[in-house]
XYZ file of C-alpha atoms in Angstrom:
300
model
C -94.344 69.952 133.209
C -91.853 68.166 135.353
C -91.114 69.481 139.214
C -87.339 70.458 138.243
C -88.936 72.797 135.474
C -91.599 74.498 138.116
C -89.914 78.104 138.704
C -92.602 78.270 141.751
C -92.108 75.102 142.891
C -90.043 75.851 146.344
C -86.833 74.321 146.542
C -86.545 74.072 142.198
C -83.451 75.159 141.286
C -84.728 78.563 139.795
C -86.357 79.378 143.310
C -82.990 78.536 144.897
C -81.143 81.342 141.663
C -84.188 83.698 142.323
C -82.938 83.370 146.335
C -79.002 83.716 145.872
C -79.978 87.275 143.499
C -82.227 88.417 146.227
C -79.548 87.794 148.653
C -76.861 89.077 147.159
C -78.956 92.528 146.113
C -80.125 92.871 149.892
C -76.333 92.731 150.673
C -75.111 95.040 148.347
C -77.944 97.517 149.068
C -76.559 97.332 153.041
C -73.266 97.831 152.125
C -74.416 101.224 150.401
C -75.538 102.101 153.558
C -72.972 100.960 155.830
C -74.847 97.949 157.370
C -73.158 94.848 158.068
C -74.461 92.051 156.251
C -77.120 89.986 157.534
C -76.219 86.770 159.135
C -77.769 83.756 158.208
C -80.115 82.041 160.756
C -83.037 79.816 161.680
C -86.847 81.499 161.545
C -86.115 80.655 165.801
C -83.050 82.948 166.056
C -85.452 86.150 164.432
C -86.604 88.945 166.649
C -89.746 88.936 167.770
C -91.048 92.615 166.317
C -89.267 94.337 163.854
C -86.564 97.195 165.337
C -85.702 94.488 167.873
C -82.387 93.573 165.142
C -79.264 94.251 167.057
C -81.349 96.923 169.552
C -80.337 96.706 173.607
C -82.613 97.508 175.614
C -82.905 101.280 176.865
C -82.086 101.968 180.783
C -85.131 103.084 183.290
C -85.393 107.155 182.834
C -83.420 106.950 179.336
C -84.745 107.752 175.839
C -82.399 107.424 172.804
C -82.897 110.740 170.893
C -81.790 109.768 167.091
C -82.102 111.646 163.864
C -80.943 115.163 162.632
C -83.719 116.946 163.099
C -84.066 115.146 166.182
C -81.347 115.854 167.690
C -80.703 119.668 166.517
C -83.712 120.200 168.158
C -82.767 118.760 171.548
C -79.601 120.424 171.505
C -80.956 123.437 171.448
C -84.023 122.761 174.327
C -82.349 124.086 177.351
C -84.834 122.085 179.413
C -83.439 119.101 177.915
C -81.297 116.806 180.024
C -78.446 115.065 177.992
C -76.011 112.848 179.413
C -73.682 111.059 176.289
C -73.772 112.373 172.270
C -72.766 109.585 169.844
C -72.091 111.058 166.407
C -70.352 109.895 163.057
C -67.955 112.795 161.627
C -70.776 113.452 158.701
C -73.378 113.759 160.869
C -71.596 115.901 163.133
C -70.724 118.030 159.980
C -73.843 118.109 158.708
C -74.635 119.653 162.492
C -72.175 122.325 162.369
C -70.380 120.708 165.694
C -66.803 120.692 165.813
C -65.089 117.354 166.856
C -63.480 118.945 169.153
C -66.435 121.239 170.780
C -66.621 121.610 174.514
C -70.126 120.523 175.443
C -71.875 119.900 178.601
C -72.028 115.735 178.149
C -69.692 113.605 176.828
C -69.106 113.545 172.999
C -68.352 110.072 170.882
C -66.737 109.455 167.123
C -68.981 106.104 166.276
C -69.331 104.362 162.811
C -72.983 103.407 162.213
C -72.869 100.183 163.126
C -72.344 101.333 166.605
C -75.314 103.562 166.669
C -77.330 100.423 164.814
C -76.248 98.010 167.584
C -77.938 100.395 170.051
C -80.953 101.276 168.288
C -81.509 98.310 166.203
C -80.669 98.153 161.961
C -84.021 100.147 161.049
C -84.037 103.136 162.772
C -82.719 106.017 160.283
C -80.389 107.575 163.024
C -78.559 109.587 160.237
C -75.633 109.254 162.464
C -76.427 110.767 164.946
C -77.533 109.465 168.917
C -78.143 111.595 171.991
C -79.081 109.068 175.171
C -80.974 111.893 177.430
C -83.659 111.993 180.377
C -87.122 112.646 179.469
C -88.875 116.049 179.708
C -90.204 117.190 182.583
C -94.077 117.412 181.928
C -95.706 120.849 182.694
C -98.805 120.776 184.655
C -102.496 121.079 183.312
C -102.977 124.453 185.619
C -100.129 126.068 183.800
C -100.870 126.820 180.230
C -99.967 130.113 180.334
C -100.973 132.196 177.115
C -102.072 129.424 175.011
C -105.138 129.396 172.591
C -105.060 126.403 170.911
C -104.651 123.136 172.307
C -104.349 119.353 170.940
C -106.177 116.272 173.492
C -105.880 112.812 172.367
C -108.489 110.454 173.853
C -106.200 107.170 173.435
C -104.318 107.419 170.490
C -101.571 104.680 171.123
C -99.397 104.663 167.882
C -96.583 106.853 168.537
C -95.801 107.789 164.515
C -99.063 109.304 164.387
C -98.669 110.956 168.093
C -95.155 112.071 166.598
C -96.658 113.739 163.391
C -99.792 115.747 165.227
C -96.960 117.263 167.672
C -95.218 118.567 164.323
C -98.573 120.165 163.107
C -99.420 121.382 166.481
C -96.413 122.914 166.689
C -96.577 124.516 163.201
C -100.058 125.894 163.778
C -99.148 127.051 167.031
C -101.115 124.843 169.490
C -99.706 125.709 172.938
C -99.728 122.236 174.705
C -100.665 118.701 173.159
C -102.955 116.481 175.922
C -102.665 113.018 176.273
C -103.970 110.039 179.070
C -101.216 108.575 181.019
C -102.062 104.803 179.873
C -103.293 103.682 176.529
C -101.274 106.648 174.804
C -96.972 106.290 173.621
C -94.544 107.260 176.076
C -91.910 109.724 175.265
C -89.595 107.525 172.769
C -87.133 107.905 170.189
C -89.773 106.421 167.797
C -92.015 108.931 169.154
C -89.385 112.073 168.705
C -88.233 110.782 165.149
C -91.571 111.607 163.973
C -92.106 114.608 165.722
C -88.567 115.513 163.769
C -87.797 118.240 166.372
C -91.031 119.593 167.367
C -91.348 117.231 170.541
C -88.925 119.509 172.325
C -91.088 122.558 171.112
C -94.482 121.840 172.727
C -95.398 120.792 175.990
C -96.963 117.397 176.321
C -99.130 117.106 179.380
C -100.254 113.569 180.665
C -103.286 113.155 182.474
C -104.817 110.346 184.342
C -109.063 111.056 183.784
C -109.414 112.748 180.035
C -113.028 113.925 181.375
C -111.404 115.378 184.706
C -108.933 116.998 182.157
C -111.892 118.565 179.685
C -113.583 120.134 182.611
C -110.340 121.825 183.772
C -109.115 122.905 180.677
C -112.833 124.764 180.175
C -112.393 126.066 183.573
C -109.420 127.785 181.792
C -111.942 129.438 179.474
C -111.136 126.717 176.256
C -114.330 125.438 174.399
C -113.688 121.925 173.607
C -114.482 120.967 170.051
C -114.620 116.809 169.379
C -114.018 115.990 166.294
C -116.137 113.200 164.851
C -117.520 111.289 161.770
C -121.115 111.854 163.038
C -120.741 115.140 164.276
C -124.124 117.742 163.901
C -122.474 120.525 162.485
C -118.784 120.780 159.984
C -115.750 122.325 161.718
C -116.054 125.130 159.671
C -119.164 126.263 161.537
C -118.927 124.687 164.458
C -115.801 126.434 166.179
C -116.746 129.257 168.768
C -114.830 130.711 171.587
C -111.532 132.827 171.439
C -109.372 129.410 173.021
C -110.077 126.205 171.490
C -108.755 122.779 172.440
C -109.433 119.998 169.889
C -110.226 116.771 170.952
C -109.772 113.700 168.704
C -109.633 109.883 169.226
C -107.636 106.601 168.176
C -108.148 105.577 164.662
C -111.428 103.151 164.046
C -112.778 104.086 167.480
C -112.908 107.085 167.572
C -113.749 109.378 170.453
C -115.144 107.532 173.598
C -118.250 108.203 174.838
C -117.347 109.543 177.811
C -115.404 112.027 176.134
C -118.317 112.337 173.852
C -120.764 113.796 176.625
C -117.993 116.087 178.060
C -117.125 118.109 175.273
C -118.616 121.154 174.553
C -119.388 120.406 170.864
C -119.279 117.593 168.143
C -117.962 118.639 164.445
C -117.106 116.755 161.509
C -114.581 116.863 158.643
C -116.710 116.902 155.541
C -115.070 115.213 152.652
C -116.569 115.061 148.999
C -114.358 112.431 147.979
C -114.860 109.159 148.125
C -112.638 107.948 150.886
C -114.682 109.732 154.247
C -111.919 108.948 156.502
C -108.783 110.306 157.776
C -105.334 109.231 159.318
C -105.714 111.025 162.988
C -102.665 112.891 162.082
C -103.652 114.155 158.889
C -107.152 114.590 160.249
C -105.411 116.776 163.165
C -103.518 118.620 160.865
C -107.290 120.018 159.022
C -108.838 120.543 162.309
C -105.713 122.738 163.601
C -105.494 125.020 160.492
C -109.337 125.460 160.719
C -109.021 126.563 164.058
C -105.870 128.587 163.483
C -108.030 130.526 161.014
C -111.350 130.951 163.103
C -108.901 132.519 166.083
C -106.909 134.598 163.462
C -110.308 136.360 162.463
C -112.040 136.602 165.910
C -108.714 138.011 167.333
C -108.977 140.824 164.021
C -112.789 141.205 164.884
């Protein structure tokens, strides 16, 4: 077989033909999404990280909140200080906001491409973008009437933390506690993953997690660490009238100091072939178990 007939050979006629088909399909798909065609360029022109394509830097002490659920929740949150609102006509209709609505911040009608330019073309913004100040954190000493908390030991992925926030709100947790270092800061990615939950739960950042756990204990919480080698299954390891669930990052899990500080270590027993879960999924299961326990304890 000659090189010209080799379908897999780089630079062959057939290879070039398929590359053209792929580009045509890609540009047609982008056109359907209202995005501009990809401009040709060298590899040297490509961004270093996914998500930076066309995106602009955010000003200090500013977050971009995007997506219909995220924007709606932020608009409904009186604690959220919004400085500007950019939206497409379709997004305003879906948010049930009139184009001539009187708002306490500027409203600008834009095209999807204008929001792409600010966020990067891989952000699923659904035509809505808020520019806002980060939420003011709540002090650890003010947990109010909360009976259920989530504490994260250096969980760094904003998608995971956002999903955990969503589960925490769904199961009635009063706050989520993270470390100031090795944890994601408030951002559009975190807010989008939380799907509105960022506005509905207090996010408390602490310098020293072990000291924070001791403070939480002093407020009457039983601190329960999830560990694959925990001596008891979560069904039998829960106790107390107020529970703080402590979870570590995927792979390394809870740090040794955290293990030594919590009141008890428990495990999630999984009978299937896979013995580990994504931290956000594990948190959701643990929250369900803790809420069921607290409900029974309250009814007793």
